[in-house]
Tab-separated table of C-alpha atoms and ligand atoms in Angstrom:
chain	number	residue	atom	x	y	z
A	1	MET	CA	-0.083	0.065	-0.015
A	2	LYS	CA	3.101	2.098	0.484
A	3	ILE	CA	5.049	1.496	-2.174
A	4	LYS	CA	1.814	2.155	-4.164
A	5	SER	CA	1.456	5.862	-2.602
A	6	ILE	CA	4.900	6.281	-3.595
A	7	TYR	CA	4.444	5.409	-6.680
A	8	ILE	CA	1.389	7.419	-7.505
A	9	CYS	CA	2.827	10.502	-5.599
A	10	PHE	CA	5.905	9.859	-8.297
A	11	ILE	CA	4.163	10.040	-11.560
A	12	THR	CA	1.659	12.435	-10.151
A	13	SER	CA	4.817	14.997	-10.099
A	14	VAL	CA	6.201	13.672	-13.093
A	15	LEU	CA	3.146	14.517	-15.056
A	16	PHE	CA	2.923	17.799	-13.235
A	17	ILE	CA	6.379	18.550	-14.680
A	18	ALA	CA	6.037	17.225	-18.048
A	19	CYS	CA	2.257	19.207	-18.379
A	20	ALA	CA	3.440	22.655	-16.769
A	21	PRO	CA	3.414	25.369	-19.023
A	22	LYS	CA	7.386	26.339	-20.337
A	23	GLN	CA	8.352	29.604	-19.807
A	24	GLU	CA	9.167	31.413	-22.952
A	25	SER	CA	12.729	32.042	-23.933
A	26	MET	CA	14.003	35.615	-23.106
A	27	GLU	CA	15.595	35.760	-26.679
A	28	ASN	CA	11.606	34.799	-28.104
A	29	LEU	CA	10.168	36.873	-25.288
A	30	ILE	CA	12.348	40.283	-26.143
A	31	THR	CA	12.022	39.793	-30.125
A	32	ASP	CA	8.258	39.570	-29.810
A	33	ARG	CA	7.402	41.985	-27.387
A	34	LEU	CA	10.095	44.749	-29.370
A	35	ASP	CA	8.043	43.669	-32.608
A	36	ARG	CA	4.704	44.457	-30.625
A	37	SER	CA	5.942	47.996	-29.122
A	38	LEU	CA	7.144	49.088	-32.401
A	39	GLN	CA	3.715	48.785	-33.718
A	40	GLN	CA	2.444	50.513	-31.236
A	41	TYR	CA	5.307	53.419	-31.384
A	42	ALA	CA	4.329	52.947	-35.207
A	43	GLY	CA	0.650	54.103	-34.625
A	44	MET	CA	1.133	56.696	-31.848
A	45	ALA	CA	3.690	58.710	-34.128
A	46	GLU	CA	1.440	58.489	-37.093
A	47	SER	CA	-1.279	59.692	-35.315
A	48	LEU	CA	0.577	63.332	-33.947
A	49	ILE	CA	2.050	63.254	-37.890
A	50	ASP	CA	0.187	66.602	-38.664
A	51	GLN	CA	0.853	68.215	-35.342
A	52	PRO	CA	4.441	69.045	-34.998
A	53	ASP	CA	3.994	70.992	-31.964
A	54	LYS	CA	3.219	68.075	-30.049
A	55	LEU	CA	4.856	65.419	-28.141
A	56	PRO	CA	2.595	62.215	-26.379
A	57	VAL	CA	2.891	62.155	-22.208
A	58	SER	CA	0.258	59.723	-21.125
A	59	MET	CA	-3.406	58.604	-21.729
A	60	ASP	CA	-6.173	60.489	-19.926
A	61	ALA	CA	-9.320	58.841	-18.301
A	62	GLU	CA	-11.354	58.706	-21.439
A	63	GLY	CA	-8.613	56.604	-23.495
A	64	LYS	CA	-7.143	59.947	-25.740
A	65	LEU	CA	-3.724	60.701	-26.173
A	66	ARG	CA	-2.249	63.577	-23.503
A	67	THR	CA	0.183	65.757	-25.428
A	68	THR	CA	2.866	68.138	-24.408
A	69	SER	CA	4.419	71.013	-25.912
A	70	SER	CA	8.267	70.646	-26.320
A	71	GLY	CA	8.861	72.173	-22.879
A	72	GLY	CA	7.295	69.663	-21.164
A	73	TRP	CA	10.138	67.442	-18.913
A	74	VAL	CA	8.830	64.060	-20.260
A	75	SER	CA	9.493	65.626	-24.065
A	76	GLY	CA	12.356	63.188	-25.072
A	77	PHE	CA	10.900	60.099	-24.260
A	78	VAL	CA	8.970	59.222	-27.424
A	79	PRO	CA	11.532	60.459	-29.682
A	80	GLY	CA	13.830	57.923	-27.913
A	81	THR	CA	12.213	54.972	-27.762
A	82	LEU	CA	11.521	55.188	-31.388
A	83	TRP	CA	15.322	55.473	-32.087
A	84	TYR	CA	15.695	52.194	-29.827
A	85	LEU	CA	12.816	50.665	-32.085
A	86	TYR	CA	14.878	52.024	-34.962
A	87	GLN	CA	17.840	50.663	-33.795
A	88	TYR	CA	16.191	47.482	-33.331
A	89	SER	CA	14.315	47.104	-36.374
A	90	ASN	CA	16.716	48.969	-38.934
A	91	ASP	CA	13.341	49.967	-40.176
A	92	PRO	CA	13.358	53.420	-42.288
A	93	ALA	CA	9.942	54.703	-41.520
A	94	LEU	CA	10.591	54.023	-37.525
A	95	LEU	CA	13.692	56.306	-38.758
A	96	ALA	CA	11.465	58.666	-40.292
A	97	TYR	CA	9.335	58.950	-37.355
A	98	ALA	CA	12.518	59.062	-35.180
A	99	LYS	CA	13.612	62.358	-36.670
A	100	ASN	CA	10.639	63.813	-37.140
A	101	TYR	CA	9.913	63.873	-33.441
A	102	THR	CA	13.520	64.588	-32.329
A	103	ALA	CA	13.293	67.467	-34.568
A	104	ARG	CA	10.245	68.933	-32.657
A	105	ILE	CA	12.454	69.337	-29.623
A	106	GLU	CA	15.536	71.434	-30.619
A	107	LYS	CA	14.385	74.857	-29.332
A	108	GLU	CA	14.726	73.411	-25.986
A	109	LYS	CA	18.608	73.429	-26.676
A	110	TYR	CA	18.413	77.394	-24.992
A	111	ASN	CA	16.102	76.330	-22.362
A	112	LYS	CA	17.841	77.514	-18.820
A	113	GLY	CA	14.770	77.421	-16.874
A	114	THR	CA	14.829	73.456	-16.118
A	115	HIS	CA	17.239	70.759	-14.845
A	116	ASP	CA	15.478	68.101	-17.390
A	117	LEU	CA	17.440	69.212	-20.532
A	118	GLY	CA	19.568	65.543	-19.935
A	119	PHE	CA	16.093	63.416	-20.428
A	120	MET	CA	14.862	65.801	-23.138
A	121	LEU	CA	17.841	66.084	-25.256
A	122	TYR	CA	19.928	63.317	-24.796
A	123	CYS	CA	17.068	60.738	-25.101
A	124	SER	CA	16.534	61.995	-28.375
A	125	PHE	CA	18.997	63.812	-29.678
A	126	GLY	CA	21.701	61.711	-27.973
A	127	ASN	CA	19.972	58.961	-29.531
A	128	GLY	CA	19.841	59.951	-32.572
A	129	LEU	CA	23.069	61.279	-32.894
A	130	ARG	CA	24.520	57.561	-31.565
A	131	LEU	CA	22.858	55.941	-34.354
A	132	THR	CA	22.716	58.217	-37.436
A	133	GLY	CA	26.440	60.737	-36.331
A	134	ASP	CA	24.337	63.633	-37.851
A	135	THR	CA	26.841	66.408	-36.892
A	136	ALA	CA	23.757	68.826	-36.651
A	137	TYR	CA	22.457	66.730	-33.460
A	138	GLN	CA	25.856	67.080	-32.347
A	139	SER	CA	25.862	70.940	-31.928
A	140	ILE	CA	22.442	70.701	-30.209
A	141	LEU	CA	23.589	68.612	-28.041
A	142	LEU	CA	26.184	71.123	-27.011
A	143	THR	CA	24.206	74.192	-27.273
A	144	GLY	CA	21.857	71.761	-24.553
A	145	ALA	CA	24.709	70.956	-22.384
A	146	GLU	CA	25.795	74.531	-21.923
A	147	SER	CA	22.563	75.766	-21.123
A	148	LEU	CA	21.675	72.655	-18.550
A	149	SER	CA	25.511	74.030	-17.018
A	150	SER	CA	24.298	77.610	-16.297
A	151	ARG	CA	21.978	76.068	-13.761
A	152	PHE	CA	24.921	74.854	-11.353
A	153	ASN	CA	26.110	77.300	-8.284
A	154	PRO	CA	29.406	77.008	-7.294
A	155	VAL	CA	27.975	77.602	-3.622
A	156	THR	CA	25.871	74.877	-3.544
A	157	GLY	CA	28.012	72.447	-5.266
A	158	ALA	CA	24.828	71.062	-7.283
A	159	ILE	CA	22.453	72.170	-10.111
A	160	LYS	CA	19.595	73.268	-9.292
A	161	SER	CA	16.265	71.284	-9.923
A	162	TRP	CA	13.401	73.478	-10.036
A	163	ASP	CA	13.098	77.589	-10.335
A	164	SER	CA	9.458	77.099	-9.103
A	165	HIS	CA	8.451	75.934	-5.708
A	166	LYS	CA	10.172	79.515	-4.260
A	167	ASP	CA	8.352	79.593	-0.798
A	168	GLN	CA	9.050	76.111	0.093
A	169	TRP	CA	12.446	75.740	-0.969
A	170	GLN	CA	15.792	77.911	-1.404
A	171	TYR	CA	17.644	75.960	-3.869
A	172	PRO	CA	15.740	72.380	-4.497
A	173	VAL	CA	17.837	69.408	-5.914
A	174	ILE	CA	16.133	66.323	-6.777
A	175	ILE	CA	17.488	62.844	-7.048
A	176	ASP	CA	15.768	62.823	-10.767
A	177	ASN	CA	18.966	64.823	-11.255
A	178	MET	CA	20.613	62.633	-11.536
A	179	MET	CA	19.535	60.920	-14.747
A	180	ASN	CA	21.086	64.738	-16.321
A	181	LEU	CA	24.407	64.411	-15.870
A	182	GLU	CA	25.276	61.990	-18.879
A	183	LEU	CA	24.442	64.734	-21.201
A	184	LEU	CA	27.677	66.697	-19.297
A	185	PHE	CA	30.027	64.018	-19.272
A	186	TRP	CA	29.270	63.181	-23.216
A	187	ALA	CA	29.610	67.135	-23.704
A	188	THR	CA	33.292	67.150	-22.318
A	189	LYS	CA	33.775	64.025	-24.438
A	190	VAL	CA	33.011	66.068	-27.384
A	191	SER	CA	33.993	69.847	-26.598
A	192	GLY	CA	37.250	68.856	-24.563
A	193	ASP	CA	35.803	71.471	-21.861
A	194	PRO	CA	36.446	69.826	-18.308
A	195	LYS	CA	33.625	72.225	-17.172
A	196	TYR	CA	30.488	69.995	-17.857
A	197	ARG	CA	32.478	66.657	-15.946
A	198	ASP	CA	33.619	68.511	-13.464
A	199	ILE	CA	30.051	70.003	-12.851
A	200	SER	CA	28.806	66.748	-13.288
A	201	ILE	CA	31.086	64.976	-10.186
A	202	THR	CA	30.217	68.274	-7.807
A	203	HIS	CA	26.812	67.539	-8.562
A	204	ALA	CA	26.882	63.506	-7.591
A	205	ASP	CA	29.345	64.119	-4.816
A	206	LYS	CA	27.106	66.383	-3.510
A	207	THR	CA	23.740	64.790	-3.718
A	208	LEU	CA	25.800	61.904	-2.219
A	209	GLU	CA	26.467	63.619	0.744
A	210	ASN	CA	23.181	65.083	1.489
A	211	HIS	CA	20.409	62.739	-0.484
A	212	PHE	CA	20.640	59.555	1.425
A	213	ARG	CA	19.793	57.837	4.447
A	214	PRO	CA	22.017	55.332	6.669
A	215	ASP	CA	19.773	52.718	5.122
A	216	TYR	CA	21.044	54.023	1.525
A	217	SER	CA	17.179	55.060	0.750
A	218	THR	CA	17.145	58.188	-1.183
A	219	TYR	CA	14.813	61.839	-0.430
A	220	HIS	CA	13.497	62.817	-3.458
A	221	VAL	CA	14.405	66.650	-2.709
A	222	VAL	CA	17.185	68.135	-0.385
A	223	SER	CA	16.826	71.941	-0.825
A	224	TYR	CA	20.102	73.857	-0.032
A	225	ASP	CA	21.010	77.433	1.213
A	226	THR	CA	22.475	79.638	-1.345
A	227	ILE	CA	24.960	81.657	1.294
A	228	THR	CA	26.070	78.016	3.290
A	229	GLY	CA	25.560	76.026	0.519
A	230	GLN	CA	24.514	73.407	3.409
A	231	ALA	CA	21.147	71.081	2.979
A	232	GLU	CA	18.459	73.330	4.877
A	233	LYS	CA	15.616	71.128	4.388
A	234	LYS	CA	15.013	67.293	2.942
A	235	ASN	CA	11.569	66.018	2.020
A	236	THR	CA	9.595	64.704	-0.646
A	237	HIS	CA	7.426	66.204	-3.451
A	238	GLN	CA	6.259	62.959	-5.589
A	239	GLY	CA	6.314	60.438	-2.852
A	240	TYR	CA	4.032	58.986	0.015
A	241	ALA	CA	5.832	61.076	2.796
A	242	ASP	CA	9.160	62.922	3.260
A	243	GLU	CA	11.074	59.973	5.146
A	244	SER	CA	9.611	56.962	2.879
A	245	ALA	CA	11.078	55.780	-0.364
A	246	TRP	CA	9.599	56.980	-3.318
A	247	ALA	CA	10.176	54.191	-5.717
A	248	ARG	CA	10.941	55.874	-8.764
A	249	GLY	CA	13.177	58.094	-6.644
A	250	GLN	CA	15.053	54.794	-5.708
A	251	ALA	CA	15.533	54.398	-9.150
A	252	TRP	CA	16.715	57.160	-10.663
A	253	GLY	CA	19.356	56.873	-7.645
A	254	LEU	CA	20.294	53.720	-9.001
A	255	TYR	CA	20.797	54.599	-12.690
A	256	GLY	CA	22.234	57.470	-12.110
A	257	TYR	CA	25.149	56.111	-9.469
A	258	THR	CA	25.930	53.430	-12.247
A	259	LEU	CA	26.385	56.075	-14.635
A	260	MET	CA	28.713	57.805	-12.573
A	261	TYR	CA	31.020	54.951	-12.274
A	262	ARG	CA	30.609	53.978	-15.932
A	263	GLU	CA	31.733	57.893	-16.628
A	264	THR	CA	34.431	57.930	-14.111
A	265	GLN	CA	35.560	54.728	-13.109
A	266	ASP	CA	35.643	56.004	-9.356
A	267	LEU	CA	34.798	52.773	-6.937
A	268	LYS	CA	32.524	55.264	-4.925
A	269	TYR	CA	30.217	55.400	-7.209
A	270	LEU	CA	30.221	51.778	-7.757
A	271	GLU	CA	30.020	50.969	-4.122
A	272	GLN	CA	26.483	53.929	-3.960
A	273	ALA	CA	25.123	52.091	-6.955
A	274	LYS	CA	25.259	48.699	-5.092
A	275	HIS	CA	23.624	50.073	-1.648
A	276	ILE	CA	21.254	51.307	-3.878
A	277	ALA	CA	20.336	48.467	-5.332
A	278	GLY	CA	20.598	46.715	-1.549
A	279	PHE	CA	18.156	48.523	-0.418
A	280	ILE	CA	15.712	47.586	-3.376
A	281	LEU	CA	16.336	44.242	-3.793
A	282	ASN	CA	15.870	43.338	0.035
A	283	HIS	CA	13.415	45.473	0.531
A	284	PRO	CA	10.693	43.515	2.507
A	285	ASN	CA	8.291	45.639	0.093
A	286	LEU	CA	9.590	44.565	-2.662
A	287	PRO	CA	6.949	41.729	-4.530
A	288	ALA	CA	8.080	38.439	-5.877
A	289	ASP	CA	7.230	39.884	-9.730
A	290	LYS	CA	9.986	42.746	-8.440
A	291	ILE	CA	7.504	45.327	-9.995
A	292	PRO	CA	7.816	48.188	-6.589
A	293	TYR	CA	5.037	49.499	-5.019
A	294	TRP	CA	5.253	53.449	-6.273
A	295	ASP	CA	6.428	54.361	-2.691
A	296	PHE	CA	8.306	51.240	-0.263
A	297	ASN	CA	6.492	52.702	2.540
A	298	ASP	CA	2.907	53.553	1.388
A	299	PRO	CA	0.843	51.605	4.501
A	300	ALA	CA	-1.584	50.343	1.890
A	301	ILE	CA	0.952	47.684	0.665
A	302	PRO	CA	0.297	45.327	-0.158
A	303	ASP	CA	-2.852	47.292	-1.574
A	304	ALA	CA	-1.005	50.221	-2.756
A	305	LEU	CA	-0.711	50.796	-6.864
A	306	ARG	CA	2.696	49.338	-8.532
A	307	ASP	CA	5.123	51.547	-10.651
A	308	ALA	CA	6.202	50.166	-13.794
A	309	SER	CA	8.240	53.114	-14.784
A	310	ALA	CA	10.218	52.307	-11.405
A	311	GLY	CA	10.538	49.187	-12.413
A	312	ALA	CA	11.706	49.582	-15.727
A	313	VAL	CA	14.103	52.151	-14.708
A	314	ILE	CA	15.615	49.815	-12.055
A	315	ALA	CA	15.520	46.923	-15.034
A	316	SER	CA	17.738	49.065	-17.295
A	317	ALA	CA	20.146	50.323	-14.533
A	318	LEU	CA	20.188	46.234	-12.971
A	319	ILE	CA	21.569	45.025	-16.195
A	320	GLU	CA	23.977	47.839	-16.876
A	321	LEU	CA	25.254	47.515	-12.773
A	322	SER	CA	25.952	43.861	-13.358
A	323	GLY	CA	28.271	44.434	-15.996
A	324	TYR	CA	30.826	45.948	-13.660
A	325	VAL	CA	30.234	43.513	-10.507
A	326	ASP	CA	31.981	40.320	-9.386
A	327	ALA	CA	29.563	36.902	-10.659
A	328	SER	CA	27.480	36.531	-7.524
A	329	ASP	CA	26.621	39.855	-7.372
A	330	ALA	CA	26.202	40.243	-11.369
A	331	LYS	CA	23.868	36.723	-11.478
A	332	ARG	CA	21.612	38.580	-8.468
A	333	TYR	CA	21.149	41.574	-10.259
A	334	LEU	CA	20.576	39.668	-13.454
A	335	ASP	CA	17.507	37.432	-12.237
A	336	VAL	CA	15.805	40.502	-10.948
A	337	ALA	CA	16.335	42.352	-14.032
A	338	GLU	CA	14.751	39.004	-16.229
A	339	THR	CA	12.095	39.185	-13.588
A	340	GLN	CA	11.179	42.793	-13.865
A	341	ILE	CA	11.540	42.325	-17.675
A	342	ARG	CA	9.250	39.029	-17.721
A	343	THR	CA	6.783	40.771	-15.570
A	344	LEU	CA	6.318	43.737	-17.365
A	345	SER	CA	6.144	41.482	-20.810
A	346	SER	CA	3.126	39.679	-18.907
A	347	PRO	CA	-0.558	41.053	-20.357
A	348	GLU	CA	-0.902	42.369	-16.544
A	349	TYR	CA	1.523	45.205	-17.627
A	350	PHE	CA	1.826	44.604	-21.551
A	351	ALA	CA	-1.099	46.624	-23.577
A	352	GLU	CA	-3.113	44.871	-26.164
A	353	LYS	CA	-1.756	46.091	-29.692
A	354	GLY	CA	-3.753	49.547	-30.335
A	355	SER	CA	-4.927	49.682	-26.827
A	356	ASN	CA	-3.798	51.863	-24.019
A	357	GLY	CA	-3.028	54.998	-26.329
A	358	ASN	CA	-0.511	53.198	-28.525
A	359	PHE	CA	1.299	53.336	-25.146
A	360	ILE	CA	3.808	49.832	-24.522
A	361	LEU	CA	3.258	49.536	-20.867
A	362	LYS	CA	0.387	50.044	-18.198
A	363	HIS	CA	0.194	50.590	-14.760
A	364	SER	CA	2.680	53.721	-13.914
A	365	VAL	CA	2.300	56.601	-11.375
A	366	GLY	CA	3.341	59.660	-12.229
A	367	HIS	CA	2.687	62.016	-8.861
A	368	LYS	CA	0.301	60.542	-6.366
A	369	PRO	CA	0.521	63.326	-3.861
A	370	ASN	CA	-0.455	65.536	-6.806
A	371	HIS	CA	-3.615	63.266	-7.343
A	372	SER	CA	-2.113	63.122	-11.359
A	373	GLU	CA	-1.315	60.330	-13.697
A	374	ILE	CA	-2.103	57.685	-11.136
A	375	ASP	CA	-2.255	54.042	-12.964
A	376	VAL	CA	-1.385	55.431	-16.255
A	377	PRO	CA	1.046	54.449	-19.274
A	378	LEU	CA	4.028	56.991	-18.608
A	379	THR	CA	6.270	57.733	-21.798
A	380	TYR	CA	9.139	57.404	-19.733
A	381	ALA	CA	8.534	53.682	-18.576
A	382	ASP	CA	8.340	52.536	-21.894
A	383	TYR	CA	11.386	53.982	-22.666
A	384	TYR	CA	13.486	52.161	-19.900
A	385	TYR	CA	11.677	48.940	-20.666
A	386	ILE	CA	12.737	49.413	-24.705
A	387	GLU	CA	16.230	49.943	-23.197
A	388	ALA	CA	15.722	47.421	-20.503
A	389	LEU	CA	14.989	44.728	-23.540
A	390	LEU	CA	18.249	45.919	-25.679
A	391	ARG	CA	20.137	45.812	-22.981
A	392	PHE	CA	19.626	41.874	-22.236
A	393	ARG	CA	19.443	40.998	-25.727
A	394	GLU	CA	23.006	42.490	-25.554
A	395	LEU	CA	23.759	39.439	-22.868
A	396	LEU	CA	22.329	37.026	-24.962
A	397	LYS	CA	24.535	37.568	-28.155
B	1	LIG	N1	11.104	63.593	-12.830
B	1	LIG	C1	10.107	63.610	-12.519
B	1	LIG	C2	9.526	61.992	-12.296
B	1	LIG	O1	10.191	60.612	-12.255
B	1	LIG	O2	8.547	62.075	-12.226
């Protein structure tokens, strides 16, 4: 009797394993999702082709595409995603769309009123330059780097993020700003002028000194006293609370210090990136599918909203970081990035063709405390998801 039940148990297990759905290979999954993304973005690009002043932002409650002028901080992400999809496909139609949408942002090269020029110009013109070598793009980027560097103040040792909120902060610097430093490193390499690189390093050092808590989570906003250069306030703007860990902020920090290491080879930035990765990956509130809640400390967890954009940025950053660390950390980072890509590529997050305002991913959170962009598609979720797919694909070659 006992032998019979062991036998039945064995047969049942074999059948269960044999019948379990086989996981799609990463190679097939990535190719399939890039093909489908290409169709979505071709549809999106075509839908605004006769409205050259508009760039996609998100989708409204009625399912209509929301747009911005070139001055919006997200203006560069759709052009950037079009460039990535052209890189993947070599499709001349994608090239034409990428050029068209990139040209829409050119005038922002003179914009000295925002720290977001790196996002706006480097994702668009930067990718365009990398893929076409067009020298006109180079000069636009250099002008943009000059405009961005005008926001650096040697007393605070940082690039000012916002000119708004004057009653609240003297000199607000947000963790997101780390992402804009890539444009400045590029500008020094091309112009030979060390100023841009120096500004980036000073800014990253100041941020390292003041933005991080002992557990390596980051504040969103640190404001500096413009006379002493000391931090005067540490707050949030888009997170749950001043002392909480807003998910996208952690993602920007991880990506930012990973790029700092890439550009400088300074080990202190690598250590910082590893510490930030440790905070995210070991956090008890990081779900098993590795897409974070919009804020790691929202008391509504496990019923809080997820943020696909934070998941996509973290995935892309972890893939890069895996190239700079020892084999066991690299495996840990790539396992998480793979899980994130699989989750974002599942029907829960990946939109059906023609739906979701032609964006690729669903379920991002833009600015919850402001009650805006909650559980919607967002351009930067798509941009960093496609970047992560392309980065992971390189590892499979
Ligand atoms: N840089 C603004 C945001 O991440 O929402």
